[in-house]
């Protein structure tokens, strides 16, 4: 159960887009369409932003979108806003009711 | 409002035990899988365990198998995590979360467990 691989950091200018990758294996990301993404501000609990690879829960802005190709999932934040600066974590089902999170990516403004 | 509130964290010596609790509000607790997820200081998230709505099935990450036990009391809308044989590397903020839409939402505010001599 190794953690999924994410880049430690990503940055963009306000209004621009930033894309975060999440790389796993055929036993987790590549094997199931159960990838979710979480936003975490400092000192706060994580918040669900994307589920089942590309679906948004009610209340999450459509600036957030998800996709998957092979063993790599991606989260794109379009039209970057100040409140989007946070840590982002992916999570994938890994079979037998086991789940694995990504290593996390800190998104900052340039 | 759907809400989860954890309690029970604290400072414990290596080899010691602790019981974490999580109370659920604003939703039908007995209908949902529930999870515990932890975050070591300055580190990422790690799924620890989850439990079926009726408590009949429980699953754990390998590093805690045989030491931690997840349980629930649907009559009390409560989730528990019994932590035994604690190690320094178990030091973390422990979050409870509702399994929802093949993700986790919402999450509680977390409770800190510090394992140190």
PDB file of C-alpha atoms in Angstrom:
ATOM      1  CA  UNK A   1       0.000   0.000   0.000  1.00  0.00           C
ATOM      2  CA  UNK A   2       2.424   2.673  -1.198  1.00  0.00           C
ATOM      3  CA  UNK A   3       1.236   6.266  -1.321  1.00  0.00           C
ATOM      4  CA  UNK A   4       0.225   7.651  -4.689  1.00  0.00           C
ATOM      5  CA  UNK A   5       2.787  10.050  -6.163  1.00  0.00           C
ATOM      6  CA  UNK A   6       1.975  13.751  -6.446  1.00  0.00           C
ATOM      7  CA  UNK A   7       4.317  16.686  -7.170  1.00  0.00           C
ATOM      8  CA  UNK A   8       5.217  18.463  -3.896  1.00  0.00           C
ATOM      9  CA  UNK A   9       4.176  21.848  -5.252  1.00  0.00           C
ATOM     10  CA  UNK A  10       2.357  23.574  -8.088  1.00  0.00           C
ATOM     11  CA  UNK A  11       1.842  27.240  -8.740  1.00  0.00           C
ATOM     12  CA  UNK A  12      -0.009  29.586 -10.998  1.00  0.00           C
ATOM     13  CA  UNK A  13      -0.951  33.233 -11.333  1.00  0.00           C
ATOM     14  CA  UNK A  14      -4.417  34.411 -10.275  1.00  0.00           C
ATOM     15  CA  UNK A  15      -6.863  33.592 -13.052  1.00  0.00           C
ATOM     16  CA  UNK A  16      -4.628  30.956 -14.601  1.00  0.00           C
ATOM     17  CA  UNK A  17      -4.970  27.184 -14.440  1.00  0.00           C
ATOM     18  CA  UNK A  18      -2.940  24.657 -12.510  1.00  0.00           C
ATOM     19  CA  UNK A  19      -2.986  20.893 -12.964  1.00  0.00           C
ATOM     20  CA  UNK A  20      -1.896  18.368 -10.329  1.00  0.00           C
ATOM     21  CA  UNK A  21      -1.036  14.788 -11.211  1.00  0.00           C
ATOM     22  CA  UNK A  22      -1.560  11.687  -9.082  1.00  0.00           C
ATOM     23  CA  UNK A  23       0.282   8.567 -10.213  1.00  0.00           C
ATOM     24  CA  UNK A  24      -0.436   5.095  -8.932  1.00  0.00           C
ATOM     25  CA  UNK A  25      -0.522   1.598 -10.353  1.00  0.00           C
ATOM     26  CA  UNK A  26      -2.940  -0.748 -12.065  1.00  0.00           C
ATOM     27  CA  UNK A  27      -3.890  -1.983  -8.579  1.00  0.00           C
ATOM     28  CA  UNK A  28      -5.304   1.361  -7.522  1.00  0.00           C
ATOM     29  CA  UNK A  29      -5.706   4.411  -9.814  1.00  0.00           C
ATOM     30  CA  UNK A  30      -5.573   2.386 -13.016  1.00  0.00           C
ATOM     31  CA  UNK A  31      -7.842  -0.368 -11.779  1.00  0.00           C
ATOM     32  CA  UNK A  32     -10.834   1.566 -10.476  1.00  0.00           C
ATOM     33  CA  UNK A  33     -12.746   4.756 -11.261  1.00  0.00           C
ATOM     34  CA  UNK A  34     -12.808   5.653  -7.569  1.00  0.00           C
ATOM     35  CA  UNK A  35     -10.334   8.520  -7.424  1.00  0.00           C
ATOM     36  CA  UNK A  36     -11.234  11.442  -5.180  1.00  0.00           C
ATOM     37  CA  UNK A  37      -9.515  14.756  -4.471  1.00  0.00           C
ATOM     38  CA  UNK A  38      -9.371  16.759  -1.237  1.00  0.00           C
ATOM     39  CA  UNK A  39      -8.504  20.359  -0.450  1.00  0.00           C
ATOM     40  CA  UNK A  40      -6.915  21.143   2.910  1.00  0.00           C
ATOM     41  CA  UNK A  41      -6.201  24.616   4.248  1.00  0.00           C
ATOM     42  CA  UNK A  42      -3.633  24.969   7.068  1.00  0.00           C
ATOM     43  CA  UNK A  43      -4.986  23.717  10.375  1.00  0.00           C
ATOM     44  CA  UNK A  44      -8.275  22.629   8.826  1.00  0.00           C
ATOM     45  CA  UNK A  45      -9.873  19.305   7.959  1.00  0.00           C
ATOM     46  CA  UNK A  46      -9.780  18.096   4.354  1.00  0.00           C
ATOM     47  CA  UNK A  47     -12.744  18.841   2.084  1.00  0.00           C
ATOM     48  CA  UNK A  48     -13.982  16.599  -0.730  1.00  0.00           C
ATOM     49  CA  UNK A  49     -13.631  18.367  -4.098  1.00  0.00           C
ATOM     50  CA  UNK A  50     -13.913  15.566  -6.675  1.00  0.00           C
ATOM     51  CA  UNK A  51     -15.190  11.986  -6.479  1.00  0.00           C
ATOM     52  CA  UNK A  52     -15.306   9.107  -8.956  1.00  0.00           C
ATOM     53  CA  UNK A  53     -12.496  10.708 -10.990  1.00  0.00           C
ATOM     54  CA  UNK A  54     -14.434  13.666 -12.364  1.00  0.00           C
ATOM     55  CA  UNK A  55     -17.645  14.322 -10.417  1.00  0.00           C
ATOM     56  CA  UNK A  56     -18.122  17.398  -8.231  1.00  0.00           C
ATOM     57  CA  UNK A  57     -20.104  17.324  -4.987  1.00  0.00           C
ATOM     58  CA  UNK A  58     -22.778  19.950  -4.578  1.00  0.00           C
ATOM     59  CA  UNK A  59     -21.273  23.322  -3.695  1.00  0.00           C
ATOM     60  CA  UNK A  60     -17.841  22.772  -5.266  1.00  0.00           C
ATOM     61  CA  UNK A  61     -17.147  25.392  -7.981  1.00  0.00           C
ATOM     62  CA  UNK A  62     -16.960  24.150 -11.560  1.00  0.00           C
ATOM     63  CA  UNK A  63     -13.444  25.619 -11.696  1.00  0.00           C
ATOM     64  CA  UNK A  64     -12.377  22.269 -10.234  1.00  0.00           C
ATOM     65  CA  UNK A  65     -12.270  19.337 -12.644  1.00  0.00           C
ATOM     66  CA  UNK A  66     -10.812  15.837 -12.602  1.00  0.00           C
ATOM     67  CA  UNK A  67      -9.715  13.277 -15.152  1.00  0.00           C
ATOM     68  CA  UNK A  68      -7.796  10.018 -15.442  1.00  0.00           C
ATOM     69  CA  UNK A  69      -5.607   8.320 -18.013  1.00  0.00           C
ATOM     70  CA  UNK A  70      -4.153   4.926 -17.275  1.00  0.00           C
ATOM     71  CA  UNK A  71      -2.505   4.923 -13.859  1.00  0.00           C
ATOM     72  CA  UNK A  72      -2.492   8.738 -13.527  1.00  0.00           C
ATOM     73  CA  UNK A  73      -5.325  10.942 -12.323  1.00  0.00           C
ATOM     74  CA  UNK A  74      -5.306  14.735 -12.563  1.00  0.00           C
ATOM     75  CA  UNK A  75      -6.994  17.661 -10.861  1.00  0.00           C
ATOM     76  CA  UNK A  76      -7.238  20.965 -12.712  1.00  0.00           C
ATOM     77  CA  UNK A  77      -8.092  24.236 -11.011  1.00  0.00           C
ATOM     78  CA  UNK A  78      -9.070  26.844 -13.577  1.00  0.00           C
ATOM     79  CA  UNK A  79      -9.287  30.577 -12.949  1.00  0.00           C
ATOM     80  CA  UNK A  80      -7.110  30.305  -9.830  1.00  0.00           C
ATOM     81  CA  UNK A  81      -8.436  32.328  -6.889  1.00  0.00           C
ATOM     82  CA  UNK A  82      -6.881  33.323  -3.569  1.00  0.00           C
ATOM     83  CA  UNK A  83      -8.928  30.761  -1.625  1.00  0.00           C
ATOM     84  CA  UNK A  84      -7.574  27.956  -3.829  1.00  0.00           C
ATOM     85  CA  UNK A  85      -4.149  28.197  -2.195  1.00  0.00           C
ATOM     86  CA  UNK A  86      -4.097  25.004  -0.151  1.00  0.00           C
ATOM     87  CA  UNK A  87      -2.788  21.457  -0.031  1.00  0.00           C
ATOM     88  CA  UNK A  88      -4.463  18.963  -2.339  1.00  0.00           C
ATOM     89  CA  UNK A  89      -4.543  15.197  -1.900  1.00  0.00           C
ATOM     90  CA  UNK A  90      -5.752  12.480  -4.233  1.00  0.00           C
ATOM     91  CA  UNK A  91      -7.127   9.194  -2.957  1.00  0.00           C
ATOM     92  CA  UNK A  92      -7.858   5.939  -4.762  1.00  0.00           C
ATOM     93  CA  UNK A  93      -9.603   2.699  -3.971  1.00  0.00           C
ATOM     94  CA  UNK A  94      -7.010  -0.083  -3.902  1.00  0.00           C
ATOM     95  CA  UNK A  95      -9.214  -3.153  -3.647  1.00  0.00           C
ATOM     96  CA  UNK A  96     -10.525  -5.203  -0.697  1.00  0.00           C
ATOM     97  CA  UNK A  97     -11.960  -2.034   0.880  1.00  0.00           C
ATOM     98  CA  UNK A  98      -8.475  -0.515   1.155  1.00  0.00           C
ATOM     99  CA  UNK A  99      -7.765   3.089   0.246  1.00  0.00           C
ATOM    100  CA  UNK A 100      -4.533   4.920  -0.499  1.00  0.00           C
ATOM    101  CA  UNK A 101      -3.874   8.661  -0.455  1.00  0.00           C
ATOM    102  CA  UNK A 102      -1.420  10.681  -2.492  1.00  0.00           C
ATOM    103  CA  UNK A 103       1.637  12.411  -1.084  1.00  0.00           C
ATOM    104  CA  UNK A 104      -0.003  15.828  -1.367  1.00  0.00           C
ATOM    105  CA  UNK A 105       0.605  18.964  -3.444  1.00  0.00           C
ATOM    106  CA  UNK A 106       0.849  22.519  -2.141  1.00  0.00           C
ATOM    107  CA  UNK A 107      -0.734  24.989  -4.559  1.00  0.00           C
ATOM    108  CA  UNK A 108       0.531  28.560  -4.351  1.00  0.00           C
ATOM    109  CA  UNK A 109       0.356  31.759  -6.370  1.00  0.00           C
ATOM    110  CA  UNK A 110       3.325  32.766  -8.459  1.00  0.00           C
TER     111      UNK A 110
ATOM    112  CA  UNK B   1     -25.903  20.391   9.169  1.00  0.00           C
ATOM    113  CA  UNK B   2     -23.920  17.204   8.693  1.00  0.00           C
ATOM    114  CA  UNK B   3     -21.130  17.216  11.281  1.00  0.00           C
ATOM    115  CA  UNK B   4     -18.588  14.921  12.905  1.00  0.00           C
ATOM    116  CA  UNK B   5     -16.923  15.659  16.235  1.00  0.00           C
ATOM    117  CA  UNK B   6     -13.919  13.647  17.472  1.00  0.00           C
ATOM    118  CA  UNK B   7     -12.599  13.346  21.008  1.00  0.00           C
ATOM    119  CA  UNK B   8     -10.235  11.212  23.060  1.00  0.00           C
ATOM    120  CA  UNK B   9      -6.810  12.231  21.825  1.00  0.00           C
ATOM    121  CA  UNK B  10      -3.901  12.950  24.130  1.00  0.00           C
ATOM    122  CA  UNK B  11      -0.354  12.143  25.191  1.00  0.00           C
ATOM    123  CA  UNK B  12       0.467   8.479  25.758  1.00  0.00           C
ATOM    124  CA  UNK B  13       3.682   6.528  26.283  1.00  0.00           C
ATOM    125  CA  UNK B  14       4.930   3.997  23.724  1.00  0.00           C
ATOM    126  CA  UNK B  15       3.124   0.711  24.249  1.00  0.00           C
ATOM    127  CA  UNK B  16       0.119   2.457  25.744  1.00  0.00           C
ATOM    128  CA  UNK B  17      -3.518   2.598  24.690  1.00  0.00           C
ATOM    129  CA  UNK B  18      -6.087   5.220  23.806  1.00  0.00           C
ATOM    130  CA  UNK B  19      -9.701   5.203  22.633  1.00  0.00           C
ATOM    131  CA  UNK B  20     -10.885   7.790  20.134  1.00  0.00           C
ATOM    132  CA  UNK B  21     -14.545   8.650  19.687  1.00  0.00           C
ATOM    133  CA  UNK B  22     -16.444  10.362  16.881  1.00  0.00           C
ATOM    134  CA  UNK B  23     -20.033  11.576  17.173  1.00  0.00           C
ATOM    135  CA  UNK B  24     -22.124  12.088  14.061  1.00  0.00           C
ATOM    136  CA  UNK B  25     -24.869  14.701  13.683  1.00  0.00           C
ATOM    137  CA  UNK B  26     -27.329  15.696  10.997  1.00  0.00           C
ATOM    138  CA  UNK B  27     -27.458  12.450   9.016  1.00  0.00           C
ATOM    139  CA  UNK B  28     -28.620   8.862   9.382  1.00  0.00           C
ATOM    140  CA  UNK B  29     -25.392   7.477  10.861  1.00  0.00           C
ATOM    141  CA  UNK B  30     -26.439   3.834  10.495  1.00  0.00           C
ATOM    142  CA  UNK B  31     -26.662   4.119   6.687  1.00  0.00           C
ATOM    143  CA  UNK B  32     -23.015   4.943   6.035  1.00  0.00           C
ATOM    144  CA  UNK B  33     -19.592   3.331   6.016  1.00  0.00           C
ATOM    145  CA  UNK B  34     -17.288   5.331   8.299  1.00  0.00           C
ATOM    146  CA  UNK B  35     -13.520   5.797   8.200  1.00  0.00           C
ATOM    147  CA  UNK B  36     -10.579   6.928  10.280  1.00  0.00           C
ATOM    148  CA  UNK B  37      -7.792   8.801   8.494  1.00  0.00           C
ATOM    149  CA  UNK B  38      -4.630  10.135  10.144  1.00  0.00           C
ATOM    150  CA  UNK B  39      -2.091  12.831   9.361  1.00  0.00           C
ATOM    151  CA  UNK B  40       1.342  12.877  10.969  1.00  0.00           C
ATOM    152  CA  UNK B  41       2.733  16.345  11.773  1.00  0.00           C
ATOM    153  CA  UNK B  42       3.692  18.083   8.564  1.00  0.00           C
ATOM    154  CA  UNK B  43       2.931  14.993   6.521  1.00  0.00           C
ATOM    155  CA  UNK B  44       0.221  13.642   4.240  1.00  0.00           C
ATOM    156  CA  UNK B  45      -3.009  11.771   4.839  1.00  0.00           C
ATOM    157  CA  UNK B  46      -3.133   8.040   5.535  1.00  0.00           C
ATOM    158  CA  UNK B  47      -6.310   5.959   5.509  1.00  0.00           C
ATOM    159  CA  UNK B  48      -6.344   3.888   8.707  1.00  0.00           C
ATOM    160  CA  UNK B  49      -9.565   1.867   8.822  1.00  0.00           C
ATOM    161  CA  UNK B  50     -13.202   1.731   7.846  1.00  0.00           C
ATOM    162  CA  UNK B  51     -16.329  -0.103   8.960  1.00  0.00           C
ATOM    163  CA  UNK B  52     -19.520  -1.233   7.276  1.00  0.00           C
ATOM    164  CA  UNK B  53     -22.834   0.420   8.296  1.00  0.00           C
ATOM    165  CA  UNK B  54     -23.902  -2.528  10.452  1.00  0.00           C
ATOM    166  CA  UNK B  55     -20.396  -3.049  11.861  1.00  0.00           C
ATOM    167  CA  UNK B  56     -20.070  -6.530  10.397  1.00  0.00           C
ATOM    168  CA  UNK B  57     -17.002  -5.810   8.222  1.00  0.00           C
ATOM    169  CA  UNK B  58     -13.899  -3.863   9.180  1.00  0.00           C
ATOM    170  CA  UNK B  59     -10.759  -3.113   7.190  1.00  0.00           C
ATOM    171  CA  UNK B  60      -7.366  -1.745   8.220  1.00  0.00           C
ATOM    172  CA  UNK B  61      -4.139  -0.457   6.715  1.00  0.00           C
ATOM    173  CA  UNK B  62      -1.388  -3.041   7.197  1.00  0.00           C
ATOM    174  CA  UNK B  63       0.612  -0.894   9.651  1.00  0.00           C
ATOM    175  CA  UNK B  64      -2.156  -0.955  12.294  1.00  0.00           C
ATOM    176  CA  UNK B  65      -3.561  -4.472  11.860  1.00  0.00           C
ATOM    177  CA  UNK B  66      -3.635  -6.307  15.171  1.00  0.00           C
ATOM    178  CA  UNK B  67      -3.110  -3.080  17.154  1.00  0.00           C
ATOM    179  CA  UNK B  68      -6.090  -0.836  16.286  1.00  0.00           C
ATOM    180  CA  UNK B  69      -9.777  -1.770  16.368  1.00  0.00           C
ATOM    181  CA  UNK B  70     -12.561   0.200  14.710  1.00  0.00           C
ATOM    182  CA  UNK B  71     -16.098  -0.129  16.044  1.00  0.00           C
ATOM    183  CA  UNK B  72     -19.392   1.751  16.062  1.00  0.00           C
ATOM    184  CA  UNK B  73     -22.581   2.153  18.076  1.00  0.00           C
ATOM    185  CA  UNK B  74     -25.365   3.154  15.715  1.00  0.00           C
ATOM    186  CA  UNK B  75     -27.785   3.738  18.603  1.00  0.00           C
ATOM    187  CA  UNK B  76     -25.398   6.430  19.868  1.00  0.00           C
ATOM    188  CA  UNK B  77     -24.423   7.685  16.371  1.00  0.00           C
ATOM    189  CA  UNK B  78     -20.835   7.075  17.367  1.00  0.00           C
ATOM    190  CA  UNK B  79     -17.654   5.704  15.825  1.00  0.00           C
ATOM    191  CA  UNK B  80     -14.653   4.517  17.815  1.00  0.00           C
ATOM    192  CA  UNK B  81     -11.004   3.649  17.293  1.00  0.00           C
ATOM    193  CA  UNK B  82      -9.203   1.657  19.967  1.00  0.00           C
ATOM    194  CA  UNK B  83      -5.452   2.206  19.708  1.00  0.00           C
ATOM    195  CA  UNK B  84      -3.267  -0.380  21.463  1.00  0.00           C
ATOM    196  CA  UNK B  85       0.492  -1.019  21.493  1.00  0.00           C
ATOM    197  CA  UNK B  86       1.047   2.537  20.354  1.00  0.00           C
ATOM    198  CA  UNK B  87       4.305   3.490  18.657  1.00  0.00           C
ATOM    199  CA  UNK B  88       6.013   6.851  18.211  1.00  0.00           C
ATOM    200  CA  UNK B  89       5.142   6.670  14.507  1.00  0.00           C
ATOM    201  CA  UNK B  90       1.420   6.595  15.374  1.00  0.00           C
ATOM    202  CA  UNK B  91       1.684  10.253  16.419  1.00  0.00           C
ATOM    203  CA  UNK B  92      -0.824  12.104  14.246  1.00  0.00           C
ATOM    204  CA  UNK B  93      -4.057  14.001  14.014  1.00  0.00           C
ATOM    205  CA  UNK B  94      -6.788  11.397  13.679  1.00  0.00           C
ATOM    206  CA  UNK B  95      -9.835  12.357  11.628  1.00  0.00           C
ATOM    207  CA  UNK B  96     -13.103  10.504  11.362  1.00  0.00           C
ATOM    208  CA  UNK B  97     -14.948  10.828   8.065  1.00  0.00           C
ATOM    209  CA  UNK B  98     -18.156   9.623   6.500  1.00  0.00           C
ATOM    210  CA  UNK B  99     -17.694   7.477   3.411  1.00  0.00           C
ATOM    211  CA  UNK B 100     -19.787   9.288   0.822  1.00  0.00           C
ATOM    212  CA  UNK B 101     -19.947   9.201  -2.958  1.00  0.00           C
ATOM    213  CA  UNK B 102     -16.881   6.903  -3.047  1.00  0.00           C
ATOM    214  CA  UNK B 103     -15.005   9.588  -1.218  1.00  0.00           C
ATOM    215  CA  UNK B 104     -14.994  10.961   2.313  1.00  0.00           C
ATOM    216  CA  UNK B 105     -17.276  13.806   3.380  1.00  0.00           C
ATOM    217  CA  UNK B 106     -17.519  15.443   5.757  1.00  0.00           C
ATOM    218  CA  UNK B 107     -14.499  15.131   8.023  1.00  0.00           C
ATOM    219  CA  UNK B 108     -14.327  15.931  11.697  1.00  0.00           C
ATOM    220  CA  UNK B 109     -11.995  18.580  13.086  1.00  0.00           C
ATOM    221  CA  UNK B 110      -9.501  15.915  14.159  1.00  0.00           C
ATOM    222  CA  UNK B 111      -8.066  14.814  17.483  1.00  0.00           C
ATOM    223  CA  UNK B 112      -4.323  14.790  18.210  1.00  0.00           C
ATOM    224  CA  UNK B 113      -2.564  11.666  19.437  1.00  0.00           C
ATOM    225  CA  UNK B 114       1.013  12.088  20.677  1.00  0.00           C
ATOM    226  CA  UNK B 115       3.031   8.972  21.470  1.00  0.00           C
ATOM    227  CA  UNK B 116       6.123   9.914  23.437  1.00  0.00           C
ATOM    228  CA  UNK B 117       8.047   8.921  26.528  1.00  0.00           C
TER     229      UNK B 117
END
